[in-house]
GROMACS .gro file of C-alpha atoms in nm:
model
  398
    1MET     CA    1  -0.626   1.748   3.077
    2VAL     CA    2  -0.436   1.820   2.755
    3SER     CA    3  -0.648   2.027   2.519
    4PRO     CA    4  -0.714   1.876   2.175
    5ASN     CA    5  -0.627   2.225   2.047
    6ARG     CA    6  -0.251   2.264   2.083
    7LEU     CA    7  -0.058   2.576   1.981
    8LEU     CA    8   0.315   2.586   1.906
    9ILE     CA    9   0.461   2.940   1.913
   10ILE     CA   10   0.789   2.981   1.721
   11ASP     CA   11   0.924   3.325   1.806
   12ASP     CA   12   1.237   3.469   1.968
   13ASP     CA   13   1.062   3.771   2.128
   14HIS     CA   14   0.982   3.685   2.491
   15GLU     CA   15   0.714   3.953   2.530
   16ILE     CA   16   0.537   3.849   2.210
   17LYS     CA   17   0.542   3.482   2.314
   18THR     CA   18   0.400   3.571   2.654
   19LEU     CA   19   0.121   3.776   2.496
   20PHE     CA   20   0.031   3.500   2.251
   21ARG     CA   21   0.036   3.240   2.527
   22ILE     CA   22  -0.196   3.441   2.755
   23PHE     CA   23  -0.462   3.486   2.487
   24ALA     CA   24  -0.432   3.130   2.355
   25GLU     CA   25  -0.458   2.971   2.700
   26ALA     CA   26  -0.758   3.194   2.778
   27LEU     CA   27  -0.928   3.039   2.475
   28GLY     CA   28  -0.843   2.688   2.593
   29TYR     CA   29  -0.531   2.604   2.392
   30SER     CA   30  -0.243   2.400   2.531
   31VAL     CA   31   0.065   2.608   2.444
   32GLU     CA   32   0.433   2.528   2.388
   33GLN     CA   33   0.708   2.766   2.274
   34SER     CA   34   1.022   2.723   2.066
   35GLU     CA   35   1.280   2.964   1.931
   36ALA     CA   36   1.573   2.747   1.821
   37ASP     CA   37   1.561   2.525   1.514
   38GLN     CA   38   1.695   2.221   1.700
   39ASP     CA   39   1.429   2.261   1.970
   40LEU     CA   40   1.158   2.293   1.706
   41LEU     CA   41   1.142   1.930   1.596
   42GLU     CA   42   1.161   1.796   1.951
   43THR     CA   43   0.882   2.030   2.065
   44TYR     CA   44   0.681   1.956   1.750
   45ASP     CA   45   0.702   1.578   1.805
   46ARG     CA   46   0.609   1.607   2.172
   47LEU     CA   47   0.317   1.846   2.128
   48LEU     CA   48   0.177   1.735   1.790
   49PRO     CA   49   0.038   2.089   1.746
   50THR     CA   50  -0.297   2.156   1.584
   51VAL     CA   51  -0.194   2.519   1.518
   52ILE     CA   52   0.145   2.689   1.471
   53MET     CA   53   0.228   3.060   1.503
   54LEU     CA   54   0.553   3.133   1.319
   55ASP     CA   55   0.763   3.451   1.327
   56LEU     CA   56   0.950   3.514   1.000
   57ALA     CA   57   1.247   3.697   1.154
   58MET     CA   58   1.441   3.444   1.363
   59PRO     CA   59   1.805   3.472   1.476
   60GLU     CA   60   1.931   3.132   1.359
   61LYS     CA   61   1.692   3.004   1.093
   62ASP     CA   62   1.439   3.240   0.940
   63GLY     CA   63   1.071   3.162   0.894
   64VAL     CA   64   1.114   3.036   0.539
   65GLU     CA   65   1.370   2.780   0.653
   66MET     CA   66   1.135   2.679   0.933
   67LEU     CA   67   0.858   2.626   0.676
   68ARG     CA   68   1.082   2.391   0.482
   69GLU     CA   69   1.149   2.191   0.799
   70LEU     CA   70   0.776   2.171   0.876
   71ALA     CA   71   0.703   2.061   0.519
   72ARG     CA   72   0.961   1.782   0.551
   73ARG     CA   73   0.778   1.669   0.862
   74GLY     CA   74   0.451   1.646   0.671
   75CYS     CA   75   0.300   1.913   0.897
   76GLU     CA   76  -0.077   1.936   0.852
   77ALA     CA   77  -0.149   2.197   1.121
   78PRO     CA   78  -0.258   2.548   1.012
   79ILE     CA   79   0.040   2.787   1.023
   80ILE     CA   80  -0.023   3.150   1.120
   81LEU     CA   81   0.257   3.382   1.007
   82THR     CA   82   0.347   3.670   1.240
   83SER     CA   83   0.593   3.936   1.125
   84GLY     CA   84   0.685   4.302   1.110
   85GLN     CA   85   0.778   4.256   0.745
   86SER     CA   86   0.577   4.418   0.465
   87ALA     CA   87   0.247   4.279   0.345
   88ARG     CA   88   0.418   4.180   0.020
   89VAL     CA   89   0.674   3.966   0.204
   90LEU     CA   90   0.400   3.803   0.412
   91ALA     CA   91   0.196   3.728   0.100
   92ALA     CA   92   0.498   3.577  -0.078
   93THR     CA   93   0.576   3.361   0.224
   94LYS     CA   94   0.218   3.236   0.243
   95ARG     CA   95   0.232   3.139  -0.125
   96LEU     CA   96   0.563   2.959  -0.071
   97GLY     CA   97   0.421   2.768   0.226
   98SER     CA   98   0.118   2.665   0.020
   99GLU     CA   99   0.343   2.543  -0.262
  100LEU     CA  100   0.532   2.333  -0.006
  101GLY     CA  101   0.202   2.165   0.079
  102LEU     CA  102   0.147   2.347   0.409
  103ASN     CA  103  -0.179   2.487   0.541
  104MET     CA  104  -0.130   2.868   0.548
  105PRO     CA  105  -0.469   3.025   0.630
  106TYR     CA  106  -0.374   3.347   0.811
  107SER     CA  107  -0.099   3.605   0.866
  108LEU     CA  108  -0.066   3.880   1.128
  109THR     CA  109   0.142   4.196   1.101
  110LYS     CA  110   0.332   4.301   1.414
  111PRO     CA  111   0.248   4.471   1.638
  112VAL     CA  112  -0.048   4.234   1.658
  113SER     CA  113  -0.369   4.379   1.798
  114GLU     CA  114  -0.562   4.195   2.067
  115ARG     CA  115  -0.867   4.183   1.842
  116ASP     CA  116  -0.681   4.032   1.545
  117LEU     CA  117  -0.504   3.777   1.762
  118ARG     CA  118  -0.825   3.667   1.930
  119THR     CA  119  -1.008   3.651   1.596
  120VAL     CA  120  -0.748   3.432   1.429
  121LEU     CA  121  -0.711   3.196   1.724
  122THR     CA  122  -1.088   3.166   1.756
  123LYS     CA  123  -1.123   3.086   1.387
  124THR     CA  124  -0.849   2.827   1.408
  125TRP     CA  125  -1.012   2.674   1.715
  126ASN     CA  126  -1.342   2.650   1.535
  127HIS     CA  127  -1.174   2.476   1.244
  128SER     CA  128  -0.987   2.229   1.464
  129PHE     CA  129  -1.119   1.878   1.503
  130THR     CA  130  -1.203   1.814   1.868
  131PRO     CA  131  -1.366   1.472   1.900
  132SER     CA  132  -1.498   1.344   2.229
  133ALA     CA  133  -1.363   1.026   2.383
  134GLU     CA  134  -1.698   0.860   2.309
  135GLU     CA  135  -1.678   0.958   1.942
  136LEU     CA  136  -1.323   0.827   1.918
  137GLU     CA  137  -1.414   0.496   2.081
  138GLU     CA  138  -1.704   0.451   1.840
  139ALA     CA  139  -1.475   0.529   1.546
  140ILE     CA  140  -1.219   0.270   1.656
  141LYS     CA  141  -1.485   0.004   1.697
  142ALA     CA  142  -1.637   0.100   1.360
  143GLY     CA  143  -1.307   0.035   1.182
  144GLN     CA  144  -1.238   0.396   1.085
  145MET     CA  145  -0.871   0.375   1.183
  146VAL     CA  146  -0.636   0.323   0.890
  147VAL     CA  147  -0.263   0.265   0.878
  148HIS     CA  148   0.000   0.439   0.667
  149PHE     CA  149   0.349   0.295   0.630
  150GLN     CA  150   0.684   0.475   0.637
  151ALA     CA  151   0.976   0.290   0.482
  152LYS     CA  152   1.278   0.181   0.685
  153ILE     CA  153   1.581   0.207   0.461
  154GLY     CA  154   1.883  -0.021   0.474
  155LEU     CA  155   2.193   0.196   0.441
  156ALA     CA  156   2.450   0.041   0.209
  157GLN     CA  157   2.820   0.116   0.233
  158LYS     CA  158   2.849   0.027  -0.134
  159GLY     CA  159   2.570   0.013  -0.389
  160ALA     CA  160   2.210   0.130  -0.359
  161ASN     CA  161   2.012   0.158  -0.038
  162SER     CA  162   1.719  -0.083   0.000
  163ILE     CA  163   1.384  -0.099   0.177
  164VAL     CA  164   1.418  -0.335   0.472
  165GLY     CA  165   1.092  -0.270   0.656
  166SER     CA  166   0.839  -0.008   0.755
  167GLU     CA  167   0.671   0.154   1.053
  168ALA     CA  168   0.292   0.152   1.090
  169LEU     CA  169   0.142   0.497   1.162
  170VAL     CA  170  -0.225   0.540   1.239
  171ARG     CA  171  -0.470   0.785   1.077
  172TRP     CA  172  -0.844   0.836   1.129
  173GLN     CA  173  -1.054   0.813   0.813
  174HIS     CA  174  -1.344   1.024   0.938
  175PRO     CA  175  -1.662   0.981   0.728
  176GLN     CA  176  -1.736   1.356   0.726
  177ARG     CA  177  -1.406   1.531   0.799
  178GLY     CA  178  -1.177   1.313   0.590
  179LEU     CA  179  -0.834   1.184   0.687
  180GLN     CA  180  -0.730   1.306   1.032
  181PRO     CA  181  -0.365   1.315   1.150
  182PRO     CA  182  -0.270   1.141   1.476
  183GLY     CA  183  -0.226   1.471   1.658
  184ASN     CA  184  -0.603   1.519   1.642
  185PHE     CA  185  -0.687   1.204   1.838
  186ILE     CA  186  -0.380   1.037   1.997
  187PRO     CA  187  -0.375   1.275   2.299
  188ILE     CA  188  -0.746   1.209   2.352
  189ALA     CA  189  -0.692   0.832   2.330
  190GLU     CA  190  -0.417   0.857   2.592
  191GLU     CA  191  -0.623   1.075   2.826
  192ALA     CA  192  -0.935   0.856   2.794
  193GLY     CA  193  -0.757   0.521   2.833
  194LEU     CA  194  -0.832   0.421   2.472
  195ILE     CA  195  -0.473   0.386   2.355
  196GLY     CA  196  -0.474   0.009   2.405
  197LEU     CA  197  -0.792  -0.029   2.200
  198LEU     CA  198  -0.643   0.194   1.932
  199THR     CA  199  -0.317  -0.005   1.919
  200ASP     CA  200  -0.517  -0.328   1.886
  201ALA     CA  201  -0.694  -0.176   1.584
  202VAL     CA  202  -0.356  -0.082   1.434
  203LEU     CA  203  -0.228  -0.437   1.487
  204ASP     CA  204  -0.535  -0.582   1.317
  205ASN     CA  205  -0.475  -0.352   1.018
  206VAL     CA  206  -0.107  -0.441   1.002
  207ILE     CA  207  -0.163  -0.817   1.016
  208ILE     CA  208  -0.424  -0.797   0.739
  209GLN     CA  209  -0.184  -0.591   0.529
  210LEU     CA  210   0.109  -0.827   0.591
  211GLN     CA  211  -0.106  -1.116   0.477
  212ALA     CA  212  -0.212  -0.929   0.162
  213TRP     CA  213   0.149  -0.842   0.078
  214SER     CA  214   0.273  -1.195   0.142
  215GLU     CA  215   0.015  -1.328  -0.105
  216ARG     CA  216   0.178  -1.098  -0.364
  217GLY     CA  217   0.527  -1.217  -0.277
  218LEU     CA  218   0.627  -0.922  -0.057
  219PHE     CA  219   0.763  -1.016   0.285
  220LEU     CA  220   0.858  -0.688   0.448
  221PRO     CA  221   0.874  -0.647   0.829
  222VAL     CA  222   0.652  -0.386   0.996
  223SER     CA  223   0.710  -0.208   1.328
  224VAL     CA  224   0.418  -0.126   1.557
  225ASN     CA  225   0.421   0.089   1.872
  226LEU     CA  226   0.297  -0.080   2.190
  227SER     CA  227   0.106   0.115   2.452
  228PRO     CA  228   0.169   0.102   2.830
  229SER     CA  229  -0.160  -0.082   2.885
  230GLN     CA  230  -0.054  -0.361   2.650
  231LEU     CA  231   0.264  -0.407   2.850
  232THR     CA  232   0.052  -0.515   3.147
  233ASP     CA  233  -0.129  -0.787   2.949
  234LEU     CA  234   0.052  -1.116   3.014
  235GLU     CA  235  -0.162  -1.294   2.754
  236LEU     CA  236  -0.048  -1.062   2.472
  237PRO     CA  237   0.245  -1.277   2.345
  238ASP     CA  238   0.026  -1.589   2.315
  239ARG     CA  239  -0.257  -1.401   2.143
  240LEU     CA  240  -0.024  -1.247   1.889
  241ALA     CA  241   0.154  -1.576   1.820
  242ASP     CA  242  -0.177  -1.757   1.774
  243ARG     CA  243  -0.300  -1.483   1.539
  244LEU     CA  244   0.005  -1.520   1.317
  245VAL     CA  245  -0.027  -1.899   1.314
  246GLU     CA  246  -0.384  -1.852   1.185
  247THR     CA  247  -0.264  -1.628   0.901
  248GLY     CA  248   0.049  -1.829   0.822
  249LEU     CA  249   0.276  -1.529   0.880
  250ASN     CA  250   0.624  -1.555   1.028
  251PRO     CA  251   0.655  -1.366   1.362
  252SER     CA  252   0.979  -1.210   1.234
  253LEU     CA  253   0.761  -0.985   1.015
  254LEU     CA  254   0.647  -0.795   1.326
  255THR     CA  255   0.862  -0.574   1.548
  256PHE     CA  256   0.713  -0.403   1.852
  257GLU     CA  257   0.846  -0.061   1.944
  258VAL     CA  258   0.850   0.056   2.305
  259THR     CA  259   0.991   0.360   2.481
  260GLU     CA  260   1.135   0.387   2.829
  261GLN     CA  261   0.819   0.572   2.931
  262THR     CA  262   0.608   0.283   2.798
  263VAL     CA  263   0.803   0.026   2.997
  264SER     CA  264   0.854   0.223   3.320
  265PRO     CA  265   0.510   0.201   3.491
  266ASN     CA  266   0.542  -0.175   3.553
  267LYS     CA  267   0.889  -0.274   3.440
  268THR     CA  268   0.888  -0.633   3.569
  269THR     CA  269   0.568  -0.722   3.384
  270ALA     CA  270   0.682  -0.532   3.076
  271ILE     CA  271   1.011  -0.724   3.060
  272ASP     CA  272   0.817  -1.051   3.107
  273ILE     CA  273   0.596  -0.968   2.806
  274LEU     CA  274   0.876  -0.837   2.586
  275THR     CA  275   1.096  -1.139   2.660
  276ARG     CA  276   0.817  -1.378   2.564
  277LEU     CA  277   0.758  -1.181   2.243
  278ARG     CA  278   1.124  -1.230   2.156
  279LEU     CA  279   1.105  -1.602   2.242
  280LYS     CA  280   0.815  -1.635   1.999
  281GLY     CA  281   1.017  -1.479   1.718
  282PHE     CA  282   0.894  -1.119   1.723
  283GLY     CA  283   1.132  -0.823   1.721
  284VAL     CA  284   1.150  -0.566   2.002
  285SER     CA  285   1.279  -0.215   1.938
  286LEU     CA  286   1.363   0.063   2.184
  287ASP     CA  287   1.216   0.375   2.026
  288ASP     CA  288   1.317   0.741   2.079
  289PHE     CA  289   1.653   0.650   2.228
  290GLY     CA  290   1.845   0.963   2.323
  291ALA     CA  291   1.535   1.177   2.382
  292GLY     CA  292   1.507   1.344   2.721
  293TYR     CA  293   1.687   1.142   2.988
  294SER     CA  294   1.732   0.807   2.815
  295SER     CA  295   1.914   0.549   3.024
  296ILE     CA  296   2.194   0.354   2.860
  297ALA     CA  297   2.116   0.073   3.103
  298GLU     CA  298   1.794  -0.009   2.918
  299ILE     CA  299   1.998  -0.138   2.624
  300TYR     CA  300   2.110  -0.439   2.827
  301ARG     CA  301   1.809  -0.467   3.060
  302LEU     CA  302   1.549  -0.505   2.787
  303PRO     CA  303   1.531  -0.802   2.545
  304LEU     CA  304   1.593  -0.586   2.238
  305SER     CA  305   1.664  -0.666   1.876
  306GLU     CA  306   1.693  -0.303   1.765
  307VAL     CA  307   1.745   0.052   1.892
  308LYS     CA  308   1.599   0.360   1.719
  309ILE     CA  309   1.787   0.687   1.762
  310ASP     CA  310   1.553   0.975   1.838
  311ARG     CA  311   1.495   1.217   1.552
  312SER     CA  312   1.607   1.518   1.758
  313ILE     CA  313   1.964   1.379   1.778
  314THR     CA  314   1.962   1.268   1.415
  315PHE     CA  315   1.855   1.617   1.312
  316ALA     CA  316   2.117   1.785   1.532
  317ALA     CA  317   2.393   1.563   1.395
  318GLU     CA  318   2.352   1.717   1.051
  319THR     CA  319   2.508   2.043   1.175
  320ASP     CA  320   2.648   1.982   1.525
  321HIS     CA  321   2.987   1.816   1.570
  322ASP     CA  322   2.914   1.706   1.928
  323ALA     CA  323   2.578   1.556   1.825
  324ARG     CA  324   2.761   1.350   1.563
  325LYS     CA  325   2.985   1.215   1.839
  326VAL     CA  326   2.675   1.111   2.036
  327VAL     CA  327   2.520   0.935   1.736
  328ARG     CA  328   2.846   0.754   1.662
  329ALA     CA  329   2.873   0.647   2.027
  330ILE     CA  330   2.515   0.513   2.028
  331VAL     CA  331   2.578   0.312   1.712
  332ASP     CA  332   2.902   0.167   1.849
  333LEU     CA  333   2.740   0.084   2.185
  334CYS     CA  334   2.446  -0.093   2.021
  335HIS     CA  335   2.675  -0.289   1.792
  336SER     CA  336   2.871  -0.409   2.095
  337PHE     CA  337   2.545  -0.571   2.210
  338ASP     CA  338   2.474  -0.711   1.860
  339LEU     CA  339   2.178  -0.476   1.820
  340LYS     CA  340   2.075  -0.320   1.491
  341VAL     CA  341   2.034   0.057   1.482
  342CYS     CA  342   1.778   0.269   1.299
  343ALA     CA  343   1.809   0.649   1.292
  344GLU     CA  344   1.479   0.837   1.271
  345GLY     CA  345   1.414   1.178   1.119
  346VAL     CA  346   1.670   1.175   0.835
  347GLU     CA  347   1.593   1.485   0.630
  348THR     CA  348   1.892   1.536   0.399
  349GLN     CA  349   2.146   1.349   0.190
  350LYS     CA  350   2.418   1.481   0.421
  351GLY     CA  351   2.252   1.314   0.718
  352ALA     CA  352   2.209   0.986   0.530
  353LEU     CA  353   2.573   0.981   0.419
  354PHE     CA  354   2.697   1.047   0.773
  355LEU     CA  355   2.489   0.760   0.913
  356THR     CA  356   2.614   0.528   0.639
  357SER     CA  357   2.975   0.625   0.711
  358ILE     CA  358   2.950   0.524   1.079
  359GLY     CA  359   2.785   0.190   1.008
  360CYS     CA  360   2.425   0.269   1.107
  361GLU     CA  361   2.224  -0.008   0.936
  362MET     CA  362   1.887   0.160   0.891
  363ALA     CA  363   1.720   0.499   0.868
  364GLN     CA  364   1.378   0.656   0.840
  365GLY     CA  365   1.282   1.005   0.737
  366PHE     CA  366   1.131   1.229   0.475
  367TYR     CA  367   1.457   1.230   0.279
  368PHE     CA  368   1.370   0.872   0.183
  369ALA     CA  369   0.990   0.858   0.203
  370LYS     CA  370   0.686   1.003   0.375
  371PRO     CA  371   0.423   0.777   0.539
  372LEU     CA  372   0.209   0.632   0.260
  373PRO     CA  373  -0.126   0.449   0.248
  374PRO     CA  374  -0.092   0.074   0.182
  375ALA     CA  375  -0.151   0.081  -0.196
  376HIS     CA  376   0.091   0.370  -0.250
  377PHE     CA  377   0.346   0.211  -0.020
  378TYR     CA  378   0.331  -0.114  -0.219
  379GLN     CA  379   0.384   0.084  -0.542
  380PHE     CA  380   0.679   0.267  -0.384
  381VAL     CA  381   0.838  -0.060  -0.273
  382SER     CA  382   0.780  -0.227  -0.611
  383LYS     CA  383   0.928   0.071  -0.797
  384THR     CA  384   1.234   0.073  -0.568
  385ILE     CA  385   1.290  -0.300  -0.613
  386ARG     CA  386   1.266  -0.267  -0.993
  387ALA     CA  387   1.509   0.026  -0.993
  388ALA     CA  388   1.759  -0.170  -0.784
  389ALA     CA  389   1.730  -0.471  -1.017
  390ASP     CA  390   1.781  -0.252  -1.325
  391ALA     CA  391   2.087  -0.091  -1.167
  392LYS     CA  392   2.233  -0.435  -1.087
  393ASP     CA  393   2.175  -0.551  -1.446
  394LEU     CA  394   2.351  -0.243  -1.582
  395GLU     CA  395   2.642  -0.301  -1.345
  396GLU     CA  396   2.678  -0.663  -1.459
  397VAL     CA  397   2.667  -0.558  -1.825
  398ALA     CA  398   2.932  -0.295  -1.765
   0.00000   0.00000   0.00000
């Protein structure tokens, strides 16, 4: 069973990583390690760490650069600095991390003593949120799950980019502990077989929000991740279509994201369900394409309307020439099948400009916007629409 306390060790010293892993696993942590900046985001996304131990002296990107990357990801996990640098440097780095919005509770000077390591990891464990499956199920049924929205940006060859949709991302509004990130409960939901119930709660939230926005004149599509259990439910397409008929919403406002791993357990049934969703007017997107051992064949086997390039490749393409070739090839391949492409994890203007130059239609990432609660997301969209209208007026006057 995956521990709800998950430690990511970012260090290039093999002996140090082994020592940290031994003590952390003895305390009950699930542990992953990373030492290269390109591996960091992939490992971070897979593990969803509840704690991070970060060495400041790294061979490719130093600890300060790593902090900036974690801040762009909206990292909420406590970050423990480990370094042989002076106390003054450690203190300055902690202040910088705090100013970036990161949680920087502790630092350890190398060589790290067994006592100090155990103390810090124990304190972090005690501060971690470790709900039981029963508590999570009660919370879902009590309506404590809320949805934040991250904008999907339409990349324009000429003129300003626009907001063309969003992705729904779940959070837990705990009555005592406050807003909890998905890393604190998604692994538990998966282990306990609650992921289907959780996704249903997300869908309910999204449909209510779509209806509220449509009443205010905003018709913006939303993407929702489907769980493996939902792709065994042959009644799902009819239920969703009926629900949208009740609310008067157009099915085109909902796109369902799946991964190869989601589809694989029962592919025949999954394709049946996804095809019927498409027939009823919903969108179907293949998420995380290019991660791990993605199969190109899925692009023509599945009834897709969109492909999302995994953030690890998008991130690599900002600095790696070969990664850019891969991204360009994916975009060209998808276009040959009349599929739209969305690149995830865009962090810089350089990355956005590259994607625009190769004809990628859409992008997501912290360069454009972080996930926002519904009210803030509506304000963000309204402000963007007004800015685009003002820019158009100025252009016409000129």
